[in-house]
Amino acid sequence: MAFLEIRDLHKSFGEVDVLKGIDIAIEEGGFLVLVGPSGCGKSTLLNSIAGLETVTSGEIRIAGRAVNDLHPSQRDIAMVFQSYALYPNMNVAENIAFGLEMRGVAKAEREAAVARVAEMLQIGPLLKRRPGQLSGGQRQRVAMGRALVRDPQVFLFDEPLSNLDAKLRVDMRTEIKKLHQTLATTIVYVTHDQIEAMTLATQIAVLKDGILQQVGTPDQVYSNPANIFVADFMGSPTMNLMPASLQQANGTTSVQIGAVSLPVSEPSEALRSHAGRDIVFGVRPEDVTDLSSADRSARFVETLECGIDVVEPTGADKFVVTRLGEKEVTARVRSSERIAPGDRVPLAFNMDKVHFFDPRTEMRIN
Amino acid sequence: MSGGGNDVALRSGAVARAVIYAVLIVFAVYYLLPLFVMLVNSVKPLEEIRSGNMLALPEVFTFAPWVQAWSKAQIGVEPTGLSPYFVNSLVMVIPAVALSTFLGALNGYVLTKWQFRGHRIVFGLMLFSCFIPFQIVLIPMARILGMLGIAGTTWGLVLVHVVYGLGFTTLFFRNYYDAFPSELIRAATIDGAGFFRIFRRILLPSSGPIIVVTVIWQFTNVWNDFLFGASFADFDSQPMTVALNNLVSSSTGVKEYNVHFAGAILAALPTLVVYVVSGRYFVRGLMAGAVKG
C-alpha cells in the first residue's frame, strides 16, 4: 500500500477551482516532485498535505492514516519553506529545537537532537547565530535542520532552492539528494524547475491548471510524455514540436512536415489509425544530431540535409537551429563540429525517439 | 578649468550648508525657548519674575517653587501639592497603556494572521473609532461607567482610555504585522505552536519597534488627557493635568508664576522621560534575515 496517498483531491478558493481531482500515491521512501508552471496548484497541493490549507473534498492519507482533519502539527510532517521562515528572534539552535520544545521534549534530549542535526548538515559553528547573520545557503541548511530534527514521516519542501544563486542551487540539490539517500524518508518537493524535478525525483507529478497531467518516474515523464504540455514543459532546450501530417503509402508510414517527409519505423496500431490526418510531431534536440553523434544503438536513423539559421555554443555542446516546414527545430551537435549559420549540413533524426500527439486532444499517440 | 569649477561647487556647497544650519538653529532655539523660560523662571523667587525680564537667568537661585508645587500648593481644598495627583496619573496611565498596547497587538495579530470573514469591516470600524472626537464619547461613556459602577474611579479612567486608544493601537499593530511574513506563522503551526504561543514566542519578540511607538503614543495621549480626567475623575482619582489646571487657575491670592512653571514641568516630565528612555530601544532591523535576504 502506498505510504502517501492523495485521492480525488479538490480545492476551491471561492469560485476558483485550484485543484481539480488530484490522485497521486507514493511508496515509503519515495521522492515525489510536484512540478508545473506558476499558478498550477502545486504549492496549494503541498499546503493541503501539510494541513495549512483545508481541502474542499477528497482524501489525504499518510501511512494509512487519513489526515484530512488533523492539525498540521499532528500529521507527522515537517516542512521547508521557500523563504526558509526562520524565527528571527531565535538563534539557530533555538530555531531547530523549537518544534521539539513545542512537543514537550526534554531539554537534554533537544540539545542532543540539535547537535546530531548540526553535525549532519555541518552547521555546528552557526548554532549561536541569529538568522539575520547567516548567508542564504546557511539559512537553507538551518531550515532543513529544523525539518530534519523532527524525524517526521514525510518531508515537504516548497521550492527550497529558488532563492539561492545558480551555483549554490546545484550544490544544495546534490545535498538534498544525498540526504534522501541516507535517510530514506518520504519527500514531497515542489519546484517549477524541471531540472530539479528530473534530478531529484523518484516520481514526478506534472500539474497544470489544477489538473494532474502525468505521474511517473523521471524517465517515463521525459521519454513518454503523456501530452503536448508535458512534452514541452520537461527538458531543456524544449522538445521540438511541429504540426505535421501522417501519410501512408505502399505499406510505409511517413510523417510529412512541410515539404519534408520522414519515414516512421514500426508504426503502432494507434498511430496508423491517424493516417491521412494532422498530427503534432515531436523530437527532442538530443535526438537530432550531427551524423557522428547519432545514437549507435538506435535502430532507425533518418538523415536530412538542413540549412542552419543559428548556432549556440554552450561549451559542452552546440545547439543549432534549423527549419522543418514552418517551425524552427533545435538540434544538438558536438562542440567540435564546424558549423556556421547559412551552412547546409546533414542532421541525423533518431526515429526511435520521436513523439506523436493528437493536435485536437493534445494527447500522446502511442 | 575643471579645478576652478570644483572650487565653485565646493564653495556653493559650503554656503548652502551654512544656510541650512542657520535655519535649523533658528528653529531649534524657537522650539527650545518656552522650555528655557519655564526652567529659568521656575527657579526664581516671585519678585524677580515680577520685576525683571522673563528671559534673564535667576539672580537668586531657589528650589522653593518646586517644593511648593510638588508638596505644598493649595489644590482643591487641601494644601497637598501636585504629588498625589502625579501618583493618580501614574496609577491610571500605566495599566491603560499596558492594556491598550497588549490588546492592540492581539487585534493586529488576529486581523492579519488569523483572518476571518468580515475582518476588513471590523478593522474599518476600529479605524473609524480613531476619528471620533472626545466630546461625542462623553455622555455614553458616563452612562457606561455608571452602569459598571466604576464612575469616578481610576479603573473607570483606565477603561475609558483603553477603549479610546484601541483604535490607534490596533491600527499600529495591524500595519506592522501585515508585513510580518506569514510563512513564519505557518512554520510555527507545523512546529506545533498554538495561537497564543505563536503570538508570544514569534510575533511579540519581533515587535519591539512597534511596541515602542505604541507605548510612546499611548503614554503621551493618556498622560496629557484633560477632558476625560476632568469629566470622569473624582477628587481622589484626578490626574495630573486636572490638578495642574486647578493649581494655575486658582482664583484666590497672587499668581505664583514660578510655582506654576515648576508644576507645568513636573506635569510634562514623564512624557519626556518616556521619549528619552524608549527612544533608545527603538531598534530597527529586528526582522532582518527572517526571510530571504
XYZ file of C-alpha atoms in Angstrom:
659
model
C 0.000 0.000 0.000
C 1.133 3.476 -0.778
C 2.656 5.492 2.022
C 1.295 8.851 0.982
C -1.957 8.701 -0.870
C -3.955 11.554 -2.321
C -7.377 10.650 -3.628
C -9.603 12.802 -5.789
C -8.476 15.994 -4.094
C -10.411 19.146 -4.857
C -9.703 22.624 -3.574
C -11.564 25.809 -4.381
C -10.995 29.349 -3.237
C -14.485 30.745 -3.589
C -15.377 30.397 -7.247
C -11.903 29.423 -8.339
C -11.054 25.732 -8.547
C -7.366 25.416 -7.795
C -7.106 21.642 -7.617
C -9.434 19.579 -9.734
C -9.327 15.982 -8.679
C -5.746 15.037 -7.907
C -4.820 11.362 -7.486
C -1.259 10.573 -6.501
C 0.259 7.765 -4.489
C 3.859 7.295 -3.457
C 5.714 4.479 -1.751
C 7.554 4.860 1.542
C 10.958 6.394 0.965
C 9.894 7.839 -2.370
C 10.767 11.298 -3.607
C 7.749 12.906 -5.222
C 8.333 16.130 -7.102
C 5.364 18.303 -7.949
C 6.300 20.388 -10.935
C 4.453 22.843 -13.099
C 4.302 26.482 -14.101
C 3.268 29.261 -11.724
C -0.315 29.013 -10.610
C -0.696 25.345 -11.484
C -1.721 24.452 -7.931
C 1.461 22.675 -6.863
C 2.011 24.807 -3.760
C -1.656 24.538 -2.831
C -1.360 20.774 -3.101
C 1.692 20.797 -0.832
C -0.044 23.048 1.686
C -3.022 20.706 1.633
C -0.762 17.811 2.510
C 0.747 19.922 5.284
C -2.685 20.891 6.544
C -2.055 24.596 6.079
C -4.942 24.650 3.617
C -8.210 22.828 4.121
C -9.364 20.749 1.172
C -12.771 21.059 -0.417
C -13.150 17.338 -0.994
C -11.050 14.219 -1.330
C -8.735 12.397 0.993
C -5.097 12.536 2.055
C -3.616 9.513 3.818
C -0.163 9.333 5.384
C 1.000 5.860 6.371
C -2.538 4.560 6.108
C -3.973 7.268 8.342
C -6.450 9.783 6.964
C -5.076 13.191 7.928
C -7.702 15.496 6.424
C -8.999 16.602 9.788
C -5.696 16.595 11.654
C -3.903 19.777 12.675
C -0.625 20.334 10.785
C 1.355 19.585 13.927
C -0.317 16.171 14.284
C 0.309 14.950 10.753
C 3.891 13.934 11.461
C 5.283 16.070 8.684
C 7.966 18.726 8.546
C 8.210 21.467 6.005
C 10.954 23.565 4.456
C 9.634 26.857 3.165
C 10.664 28.855 0.153
C 11.568 31.835 2.332
C 13.096 29.451 4.947
C 10.798 31.055 7.551
C 13.422 31.054 10.293
C 12.269 32.695 13.506
C 14.209 35.959 13.542
C 14.276 36.314 17.318
C 15.840 32.918 17.980
C 19.318 31.674 17.256
C 19.967 28.700 15.019
C 19.892 26.134 17.822
C 16.624 27.538 19.189
C 15.145 27.579 15.710
C 15.959 23.927 15.194
C 14.775 22.931 18.662
C 11.523 24.927 18.587
C 9.378 22.105 17.192
C 10.728 19.696 19.795
C 10.167 22.229 22.553
C 6.549 22.659 21.465
C 6.158 18.904 21.689
C 7.453 18.867 25.217
C 10.762 17.109 24.554
C 13.147 17.434 27.499
C 15.968 19.964 27.231
C 18.845 17.481 27.264
C 17.190 15.411 24.569
C 16.558 18.519 22.473
C 20.183 19.531 22.710
C 21.337 16.087 21.654
C 18.984 16.172 18.676
C 20.177 19.628 17.643
C 23.790 18.501 17.890
C 23.057 15.443 15.749
C 21.384 17.517 13.029
C 24.051 20.217 13.175
C 26.656 17.526 12.613
C 24.715 16.073 9.682
C 24.331 19.459 7.982
C 27.694 20.864 9.098
C 26.177 23.897 10.788
C 27.728 23.333 14.204
C 29.648 26.627 14.273
C 26.472 28.584 13.434
C 24.293 27.357 16.292
C 24.570 30.547 18.350
C 23.931 32.915 15.473
C 20.714 34.647 14.555
C 19.146 34.042 11.114
C 19.989 37.635 10.175
C 23.679 36.812 10.470
C 23.573 33.903 8.030
C 24.076 33.706 4.275
C 21.373 32.338 2.009
C 22.930 28.898 1.812
C 23.363 28.728 5.593
C 19.740 29.706 6.158
C 18.740 26.990 3.751
C 20.652 24.451 5.823
C 19.116 25.669 9.050
C 15.647 25.432 7.524
C 16.417 21.849 6.558
C 17.810 21.200 10.012
C 14.572 22.361 11.561
C 12.714 19.816 9.461
C 15.238 17.006 9.938
C 15.374 17.239 13.718
C 11.754 16.202 13.983
C 12.367 12.920 12.150
C 8.906 13.041 10.566
C 7.216 10.523 8.297
C 7.115 12.945 5.383
C 9.252 15.951 4.474
C 7.605 18.714 2.495
C 9.797 21.095 0.506
C 8.272 24.211 -1.016
C 10.653 25.468 -3.725
C 13.532 25.377 -1.251
C 16.246 26.303 -3.724
C 14.585 29.109 -5.634
C 16.179 31.850 -3.534
C 19.739 30.623 -3.989
C 22.143 31.643 -6.697
C 22.725 29.236 -9.554
C 25.884 27.527 -8.290
C 24.674 27.094 -4.723
C 21.420 25.733 -6.049
C 23.200 22.917 -7.838
C 25.261 22.109 -4.723
C 22.234 22.075 -2.457
C 20.343 19.950 -4.954
C 23.022 17.308 -4.711
C 22.976 17.629 -0.956
C 19.225 17.105 -0.753
C 19.594 14.047 -2.942
C 22.345 12.681 -0.671
C 20.214 13.380 2.369
C 17.335 11.474 0.863
C 19.576 8.545 0.078
C 20.869 8.486 3.670
C 17.587 8.997 5.478
C 15.233 7.253 3.046
C 12.369 9.362 4.341
C 9.451 10.092 2.055
C 9.715 13.535 0.487
C 7.256 15.713 -1.391
C 9.024 18.526 -3.165
C 7.559 21.433 -5.093
C 9.506 23.173 -7.826
C 8.942 24.921 -11.108
C 12.392 23.882 -12.257
C 12.124 20.776 -14.409
C 15.839 20.005 -13.988
C 15.402 19.826 -10.214
C 12.449 17.564 -10.826
C 14.422 15.251 -13.108
C 17.481 15.017 -10.888
C 15.766 14.540 -7.530
C 12.560 12.640 -8.095
C 11.684 9.010 -7.959
C 8.221 10.126 -9.052
C 7.343 13.296 -10.925
C 3.852 14.711 -10.958
C 3.314 17.375 -13.604
C 0.484 19.791 -12.892
C -1.197 22.428 -14.978
C -4.241 24.500 -14.071
C -5.007 22.266 -11.113
C -5.110 19.128 -13.209
C -2.588 16.343 -12.950
C -1.064 15.918 -16.404
C 1.141 12.912 -15.728
C 2.696 10.976 -12.867
C 5.635 8.706 -13.401
C 9.320 8.136 -12.964
C 11.542 10.851 -14.403
C 12.330 8.556 -17.313
C 8.656 7.873 -18.052
C 7.773 11.534 -17.948
C 10.735 12.505 -20.076
C 10.665 9.704 -22.623
C 6.931 9.129 -22.832
C 5.268 12.472 -22.115
C 1.529 11.940 -21.869
C 0.589 15.076 -23.742
C 1.939 18.124 -25.510
C 2.130 20.168 -22.300
C 4.341 17.642 -20.516
C 6.474 17.173 -23.628
C 7.009 20.900 -23.868
C 7.493 21.517 -20.135
C 10.063 18.821 -19.385
C 13.513 19.116 -20.921
C 15.796 21.981 -21.770
C 16.041 23.086 -24.525
C 12.427 22.135 -25.022
C 11.225 19.424 -27.340
C 10.791 20.441 -30.958
C 7.087 20.234 -31.669
C 5.732 20.880 -35.135
C 2.490 20.422 -36.984
C 2.703 17.602 -39.489
C 0.526 15.061 -41.218
C 0.755 11.294 -41.290
C 0.890 9.660 -44.712
C 0.525 6.016 -45.604
C 1.554 4.678 -48.993
C 2.778 1.280 -50.203
C 2.762 -0.113 -46.675
C 5.107 2.523 -45.284
C 4.027 5.252 -42.921
C 5.723 8.605 -43.047
C 5.354 11.934 -41.407
C 5.073 14.946 -43.684
C 6.475 18.184 -42.292
C 6.115 20.932 -44.836
C 7.997 19.688 -47.879
C 9.995 17.122 -45.916
C 8.958 13.550 -45.378
C 10.373 11.232 -42.712
C 9.508 7.546 -42.747
C 8.188 6.165 -39.460
C 9.547 2.802 -38.459
C 7.283 0.183 -36.957
C 4.260 2.433 -36.524
C 1.885 1.290 -33.825
C -1.729 0.429 -34.405
C -2.835 3.665 -32.784
C -0.506 5.700 -34.929
C -1.581 4.010 -38.146
C -5.170 4.848 -37.384
C -4.194 8.500 -37.661
C -3.005 8.025 -41.235
C -4.117 10.816 -43.505
C -4.745 13.133 -40.560
C -2.924 16.043 -38.992
C -0.665 15.256 -36.051
C 1.901 17.043 -33.925
C 5.363 15.633 -34.408
C 7.868 15.960 -31.573
C 11.571 15.248 -31.279
C 13.976 16.295 -28.560
C 17.091 18.306 -29.511
C 19.386 15.497 -28.382
C 17.679 13.178 -30.873
C 18.553 15.457 -33.784
C 22.343 15.383 -34.047
C 25.299 15.549 -36.331
C 25.901 12.203 -38.035
C 28.842 11.113 -35.893
C 26.916 11.807 -32.670
C 23.915 9.757 -33.754
C 22.866 7.146 -31.201
C 24.538 3.913 -32.351
C 22.006 1.758 -30.578
C 19.150 3.461 -32.414
C 17.557 1.134 -34.930
C 16.187 3.766 -37.251
C 18.032 6.946 -38.032
C 16.964 9.261 -40.836
C 19.305 11.804 -42.303
C 18.132 15.138 -43.621
C 20.067 17.939 -45.248
C 19.257 21.038 -43.207
C 20.038 24.742 -43.527
C 21.415 26.225 -40.308
C 20.000 29.549 -39.081
C 21.577 29.988 -35.660
C 24.469 28.359 -33.780
C 24.524 28.494 -29.962
C 27.649 27.021 -28.368
C 27.201 26.020 -24.700
C 30.715 24.698 -24.197
C 29.820 21.041 -23.867
C 27.632 21.065 -26.975
C 26.421 23.317 -29.711
C 22.760 23.853 -30.285
C 21.937 24.672 -33.867
C 18.625 25.961 -35.083
C 17.293 24.824 -38.414
C 13.882 24.770 -40.035
C 11.479 21.959 -40.817
C 8.372 23.131 -42.560
C 7.487 26.413 -40.936
C 8.840 25.572 -37.492
C 12.273 26.075 -36.019
C 13.977 22.923 -34.878
C 16.823 22.831 -32.392
C 19.440 20.132 -32.797
C 22.360 19.221 -30.586
C 25.730 18.712 -32.216
C 29.197 18.180 -30.858
C 31.006 21.340 -29.963
C 33.855 20.382 -32.269
C 31.566 20.433 -35.318
C 32.427 23.365 -37.521
C 29.049 24.753 -38.369
C 28.238 28.328 -39.218
C 24.920 29.987 -39.889
C 23.979 29.599 -43.543
C 25.640 26.176 -43.911
C 23.738 23.188 -45.125
C 24.637 20.098 -43.122
C 23.169 16.615 -42.808
C 21.414 16.020 -39.444
C 20.501 12.613 -38.041
C 16.962 12.142 -36.676
C 16.678 9.294 -34.190
C 13.328 7.901 -35.284
C 13.191 5.532 -32.283
C 12.642 8.527 -30.066
C 10.109 10.616 -31.860
C 6.754 11.501 -30.403
C 3.341 11.899 -31.947
C 0.458 13.832 -30.468
C -3.118 14.326 -31.466
C -3.485 18.065 -32.202
C -7.151 18.017 -31.115
C -6.840 16.282 -27.727
C -3.123 17.164 -27.307
C -2.656 13.604 -26.020
C 0.180 11.289 -26.951
C -0.416 8.758 -29.691
C 1.334 5.595 -28.658
C 39.434 74.877 -15.578
C 37.800 71.857 -14.094
C 39.626 72.510 -10.824
C 38.135 76.011 -10.676
C 34.700 74.547 -11.326
C 35.148 72.180 -8.408
C 36.104 75.070 -6.160
C 32.929 76.890 -7.074
C 30.913 73.737 -6.421
C 32.613 73.259 -3.068
C 32.097 76.859 -2.066
C 28.438 76.895 -3.052
C 28.045 73.605 -1.120
C 29.527 75.259 1.946
C 27.221 78.233 1.596
C 24.176 76.011 1.292
C 25.320 74.096 4.337
C 25.734 77.260 6.363
C 22.261 78.437 5.396
C 20.755 75.074 6.322
C 22.477 75.112 9.707
C 21.421 78.683 10.387
C 17.782 77.869 9.670
C 17.951 74.730 11.780
C 19.490 76.604 14.696
C 16.850 79.332 14.496
C 14.105 76.732 14.670
C 15.793 74.805 17.452
C 16.040 77.995 19.522
C 12.446 78.851 18.695
C 11.242 75.500 19.964
C 13.535 75.411 23.000
C 12.653 78.927 24.128
C 9.449 78.018 26.009
C 11.269 75.262 27.887
C 14.063 77.700 28.714
C 11.591 80.293 30.004
C 9.857 77.691 32.146
C 13.104 76.363 33.561
C 14.717 79.697 34.469
C 11.548 81.149 35.954
C 10.795 78.051 37.974
C 13.972 78.619 39.996
C 13.495 82.350 40.626
C 11.737 83.989 43.548
C 8.414 85.520 42.537
C 9.628 89.126 42.979
C 12.357 88.600 40.432
C 9.786 87.463 37.811
C 7.507 90.391 38.574
C 10.256 92.987 38.409
C 12.532 91.589 35.762
C 12.974 90.099 32.388
C 11.367 86.674 31.737
C 14.382 85.608 29.696
C 17.002 86.574 32.301
C 18.867 83.933 34.277
C 17.948 83.848 38.002
C 19.853 86.221 40.331
C 18.714 84.308 43.371
C 18.564 80.583 42.769
C 15.855 78.716 44.699
C 14.142 75.322 44.617
C 11.315 76.607 46.776
C 8.825 76.894 43.871
C 9.448 73.214 43.023
C 8.906 72.111 46.597
C 5.806 74.291 46.748
C 4.398 72.854 43.536
C 5.193 69.260 44.463
C 4.020 69.065 48.042
C 2.606 72.294 49.496
C 0.495 74.178 46.996
C -3.209 74.520 47.582
C -5.052 72.356 45.056
C -8.742 71.964 45.588
C -9.281 72.078 49.328
C -6.111 70.524 50.737
C -2.589 72.023 50.531
C -1.121 68.780 49.167
C 0.810 69.983 46.167
C 0.763 68.026 42.910
C 2.318 64.839 44.267
C -0.879 62.824 44.997
C -2.215 63.665 41.558
C 1.059 62.668 39.991
C 0.596 59.285 41.621
C -3.046 59.184 40.445
C -1.886 59.748 36.891
C 0.806 57.076 37.077
C -1.568 54.508 38.564
C -4.033 55.256 35.779
C -1.631 55.631 32.844
C 0.471 52.511 33.343
C -2.381 49.972 33.217
C -4.144 51.954 30.486
C -1.059 51.956 28.271
C -0.186 48.331 29.003
C -3.700 47.044 28.370
C -4.359 49.067 25.222
C -0.970 48.116 23.779
C -1.454 44.422 24.547
C -4.988 44.350 23.162
C -3.898 46.309 20.104
C -1.161 43.756 19.463
C -3.620 40.903 19.837
C -6.080 42.605 17.487
C -3.361 43.243 14.928
C -2.280 39.602 15.147
C -5.806 38.306 14.583
C -6.601 40.809 11.833
C -3.533 39.835 9.816
C -2.679 36.239 10.636
C -5.975 34.671 11.643
C -8.229 36.418 9.223
C -11.909 35.646 9.390
C -14.847 36.554 7.204
C -15.511 40.255 7.571
C -12.102 41.099 9.069
C -11.857 44.134 6.821
C -15.121 45.537 8.113
C -14.068 45.004 11.717
C -10.788 46.760 11.057
C -12.564 49.574 9.225
C -14.847 50.150 12.189
C -11.906 50.163 14.592
C -10.133 52.635 12.361
C -13.247 54.765 12.350
C -13.067 54.993 16.139
C -9.813 56.920 15.728
C -11.743 59.775 14.169
C -14.490 60.061 16.757
C -13.983 63.287 18.738
C -13.641 63.007 22.510
C -16.734 65.102 23.159
C -19.079 62.670 21.402
C -17.966 59.857 23.695
C -18.520 61.756 26.932
C -22.176 61.116 27.692
C -22.415 57.490 26.552
C -19.188 56.806 28.429
C -20.566 58.411 31.593
C -23.621 56.143 31.344
C -21.499 53.042 30.863
C -19.166 53.900 33.741
C -22.212 54.477 35.918
C -23.736 51.145 34.910
C -20.477 49.347 35.597
C -20.199 51.076 38.960
C -16.715 52.421 38.281
C -17.632 56.052 37.716
C -15.118 58.408 39.324
C -12.536 55.681 39.911
C -9.077 55.176 38.495
C -10.240 51.939 36.831
C -13.041 53.840 35.185
C -10.487 56.167 33.609
C -8.344 53.193 32.612
C -11.328 51.676 30.813
C -12.072 54.946 29.013
C -8.515 55.290 27.790
C -8.201 51.629 26.780
C -11.397 51.790 24.743
C -10.476 55.084 23.188
C -6.899 54.026 22.440
C -7.751 50.630 20.980
C -8.427 52.004 17.514
C -4.966 53.511 17.298
C -3.065 50.633 18.824
C -4.880 48.158 16.567
C -4.030 50.267 13.544
C -0.348 50.373 14.512
C -0.025 46.649 15.117
C -2.167 45.585 12.191
C 0.011 47.510 9.767
C 3.177 46.198 11.387
C 2.052 42.563 11.410
C 0.706 42.836 7.893
C 4.309 42.990 6.703
C 5.316 40.142 9.011
C 5.945 37.039 6.867
C 3.051 34.609 7.141
C 5.361 31.701 6.402
C 6.755 32.138 9.915
C 3.275 31.559 11.310
C 2.874 28.516 9.093
C 6.236 27.145 10.155
C 5.345 27.605 13.820
C 1.968 25.974 13.245
C 3.662 22.901 11.808
C 6.148 23.015 14.669
C 3.155 22.635 16.964
C 2.735 26.106 18.444
C -0.816 27.306 19.037
C -2.484 30.705 18.764
C -1.049 32.283 21.919
C 2.309 30.564 21.729
C 2.905 31.871 18.230
C 1.912 35.308 19.455
C 4.178 35.208 22.480
C 7.174 33.376 21.023
C 7.270 34.537 17.402
C 5.311 37.767 16.988
C 5.923 39.663 20.228
C 9.714 39.258 20.311
C 9.840 40.811 16.850
C 7.512 43.659 17.738
C 9.997 45.855 19.610
C 9.824 48.907 17.333
C 6.046 48.977 17.083
C 5.606 48.388 20.816
C 7.813 51.394 21.485
C 5.870 53.531 19.012
C 2.563 52.473 20.522
C 3.713 52.980 24.107
C 5.038 56.456 23.359
C 1.847 57.360 21.537
C -0.485 55.977 24.179
C 1.517 57.268 27.133
C 1.624 60.774 25.718
C -2.067 60.823 24.907
C -3.289 59.309 28.135
C -0.961 61.330 30.332
C -1.834 64.575 28.578
C -5.556 63.925 28.509
C -7.540 66.598 30.292
C -11.128 66.170 29.145
C -11.690 62.587 30.286
C -9.832 63.287 33.521
C -11.912 66.379 34.244
C -15.155 64.605 33.278
C -14.851 61.193 34.850
C -12.489 61.526 37.842
C -13.334 62.243 41.478
C -11.039 64.239 43.781
C -9.182 61.131 44.814
C -8.579 59.928 41.248
C -7.946 63.223 39.456
C -4.972 63.070 37.103
C -2.049 65.462 36.978
C -3.420 67.562 34.130
C -6.585 68.428 36.020
C -4.594 69.205 39.170
C -2.236 71.460 37.232
C -5.222 73.330 35.878
C -6.593 73.707 39.404
C -3.228 74.964 40.601
C -2.758 77.506 37.846
C -6.297 78.786 37.639
C -6.990 79.070 41.374
C -8.701 82.411 41.769
C -7.502 83.347 45.259
C -4.274 85.096 46.193
C -1.371 86.167 43.993
C -0.415 84.237 40.895
C 2.735 82.335 41.802
C 4.207 82.045 38.333
C 7.375 80.335 39.495
C 5.285 77.600 41.155
C 3.128 77.290 38.050
C 6.208 76.875 35.883
C 7.610 74.210 38.179
C 4.245 72.416 38.241
C 3.977 72.500 34.453
C 7.443 70.985 34.108
C 6.549 68.293 36.633
C 3.434 67.509 34.613
C 5.427 67.250 31.384
C 8.315 65.275 32.859
C 7.012 61.703 32.498
C 6.303 62.038 28.771
C 9.804 63.452 28.316
C 11.283 60.532 30.212
C 9.307 58.044 28.117
C 10.618 59.595 24.917
C 14.196 59.620 26.066
C 14.191 56.117 27.548
C 12.131 54.207 24.948
C 13.636 56.020 22.040
C 16.828 54.149 22.792
C 15.073 50.829 22.319
C 13.753 51.920 19.002
C 15.985 49.470 17.232
C 15.354 48.750 13.658
C 16.276 45.752 11.598
C 14.939 43.228 14.092
C 13.309 41.480 11.187
C 16.448 41.365 9.067
C 17.172 37.855 7.934
C 13.840 36.339 8.889
C 13.144 35.646 5.274
C 15.162 35.658 2.117
C 17.935 38.193 2.097
